[in-house]
Short mmCIF file of C-alpha atoms and ligand atoms in Angstrom, two decimals:
data_model
loop_
_atom_site.label_atom_id
_atom_site.label_comp_id
_atom_site.label_asym_id
_atom_site.label_seq_id
_atom_site.Cartn_x
_atom_site.Cartn_y
_atom_site.Cartn_z
CA MET A 12 1.00 3.36 3.71
CA GLY A 13 2.14 6.77 2.50
CA HIS A 14 5.74 6.11 3.55
CA ILE A 15 5.81 3.00 1.33
CA ILE A 16 4.78 5.05 -1.70
CA PHE A 17 7.14 7.88 -0.75
CA TRP A 18 10.21 5.62 -0.55
CA ALA A 19 9.22 3.82 -3.74
CA ILE A 20 9.18 7.19 -5.51
CA VAL A 21 12.56 8.11 -3.98
CA ARG A 22 14.11 4.81 -5.10
CA THR A 23 12.61 5.25 -8.57
CA ALA A 24 13.97 8.78 -8.79
CA LEU A 25 17.45 7.48 -7.91
CA LEU A 26 17.25 4.44 -10.17
CA ILE A 27 16.27 6.31 -13.35
CA PRO A 28 19.43 8.48 -13.54
CA ALA A 29 21.57 5.50 -12.53
CA MET A 30 20.13 3.41 -15.36
CA TRP A 31 20.44 6.39 -17.69
CA ALA A 32 24.15 6.70 -16.81
CA LEU A 33 24.71 3.00 -17.41
CA TYR A 34 22.93 3.11 -20.77
CA GLY A 35 26.04 4.19 -22.65
CA VAL A 36 28.43 2.03 -20.64
CA VAL A 37 26.75 -1.38 -20.68
CA ASP A 38 25.91 -3.33 -23.81
CA TYR A 39 22.31 -2.71 -24.84
CA ARG A 40 21.12 -6.33 -24.54
CA TYR A 41 22.48 -6.55 -20.98
CA TRP A 42 21.24 -3.10 -20.08
CA TRP A 43 17.57 -4.18 -20.39
CA TRP A 44 18.19 -7.11 -18.09
CA MET A 45 19.87 -4.75 -15.61
CA VAL A 46 16.81 -2.48 -15.74
CA ILE A 47 14.42 -5.37 -15.18
CA PHE A 48 16.40 -6.83 -12.27
CA SER A 49 17.03 -3.39 -10.75
CA VAL A 50 13.33 -2.49 -10.82
CA ALA A 51 12.46 -5.83 -9.24
CA ALA A 52 15.18 -5.67 -6.57
CA ILE A 53 15.23 -1.96 -5.75
CA ILE A 54 11.59 -0.95 -6.21
CA ILE A 55 9.16 -3.89 -6.21
CA TYR A 56 10.77 -6.22 -3.64
CA PRO A 57 11.12 -3.52 -0.91
CA ILE A 58 7.50 -2.48 -1.53
CA SER A 59 6.28 -6.02 -0.95
CA ILE A 60 8.35 -6.35 2.24
CA GLN A 61 7.25 -2.95 3.59
CA TYR A 62 3.61 -3.77 2.79
CA ARG A 63 3.84 -7.11 4.62
CA ILE A 64 5.35 -5.35 7.64
CA PHE A 65 2.62 -2.70 7.49
CA ILE A 66 -0.13 -5.35 7.43
CA GLU A 67 1.53 -7.30 10.25
CA GLU A 68 1.87 -4.18 12.43
CA ASN A 69 -1.78 -3.26 11.87
CA LYS A 70 -3.28 -6.74 11.96
CA GLU A 71 -4.97 -6.17 15.33
CA ILE A 72 -6.58 -2.93 14.16
CA ILE A 73 -7.70 -4.48 10.87
CA GLU A 74 -9.28 -7.53 12.49
CA HIS A 75 -10.25 -6.71 16.07
CA THR A 76 -11.54 -3.16 16.40
CA LEU A 77 -14.96 -1.63 15.92
CA CYS A 78 -13.61 0.03 12.78
CA SER A 79 -12.96 -3.35 11.19
CA THR A 80 -16.74 -3.85 10.95
CA CYS A 81 -17.51 -0.30 9.80
CA LYS A 82 -18.21 0.56 6.19
CA SER A 83 -16.10 3.73 6.42
CA PHE A 84 -12.96 1.77 7.23
CA ASP A 85 -10.38 1.20 4.49
CA LYS A 86 -8.41 -1.89 5.48
CA THR A 87 -5.74 -1.43 2.81
CA ALA A 88 -4.67 1.94 4.25
CA VAL A 89 -5.93 1.38 7.83
CA ILE A 90 -7.81 4.66 7.76
CA CYS A 91 -11.29 5.92 8.53
CA MET A 92 -12.39 7.42 5.22
CA LYS A 93 -15.19 9.36 6.87
CA LEU A 94 -12.92 11.31 9.24
CA ASP A 95 -9.64 10.84 7.34
CA LYS A 96 -7.86 9.62 10.48
CA HIS A 97 -6.05 6.46 11.45
CA PRO A 98 -7.66 4.43 14.22
CA THR A 99 -5.42 2.84 16.85
CA LEU A 100 -6.00 0.05 19.32
CA LYS A 101 -6.51 2.65 22.07
CA GLU A 102 -8.46 5.29 20.20
CA LEU A 103 -11.17 5.31 17.54
CA PRO A 104 -11.39 8.67 15.74
CA CYS A 105 -15.21 8.84 16.09
CA GLU A 106 -15.28 7.09 19.49
CA GLY A 107 -17.85 4.74 17.98
CA LEU A 108 -20.45 7.46 17.30
CA GLU A 109 -20.15 7.31 13.48
CA TRP A 110 -20.02 3.52 13.19
CA GLU A 111 -22.10 1.99 10.41
CA PRO A 112 -22.05 -1.74 9.69
CA VAL A 113 -20.51 -3.05 6.51
CA GLY A 114 -23.34 -3.68 4.03
CA ASN A 115 -24.58 -7.21 3.53
CA GLU A 116 -24.69 -8.91 0.09
CA ASN A 117 -28.27 -7.77 -0.67
CA GLU A 118 -27.40 -4.15 0.05
CA GLN A 119 -24.36 -4.44 -2.22
CA LYS A 120 -26.54 -5.88 -5.03
CA GLU A 121 -28.94 -2.92 -4.76
CA ILE A 122 -26.01 -0.54 -5.10
CA ASP A 123 -24.71 -2.41 -8.17
CA ILE A 124 -28.12 -2.23 -9.93
S1 SF4 B 205 -16.64 6.02 11.36
FE1 SF4 B 205 -15.85 5.50 13.40
S2 SF4 B 205 -16.07 3.25 13.55
FE2 SF4 B 205 -16.22 3.83 11.37
S3 SF4 B 205 -14.16 3.62 10.57
FE3 SF4 B 205 -14.44 5.75 11.19
S4 SF4 B 205 -13.65 5.85 13.28
FE4 SF4 B 205 -13.99 3.68 12.81
#
């Protein structure tokens, strides 16, 4: 997940000076459209593709490991928040010793109150 954010920042850092340089060259009303399309094509679209690839690559871990039923597991980043490590299909960071079930609805309501 970190590499997606890293490359988004790199692309943003390259896009800002490029748009800045074009500001004086291109007519102002077209420049805004260039900015909007550039942000969509160079920053947002690659993020969505990389995120889909990330989810697809980690689908087995997200759905079919002991971690997937543990309340310390963050599915969006595929990381154990308790140990700050990434589980794999072959290795669980805690080896199952720290597993705690995801809370049921009643437990969640008690927390909210
Ligand atoms: S505590 Fe153990 S079972 Fe739970 S998410 Fe972390 S590594 Fe997985």
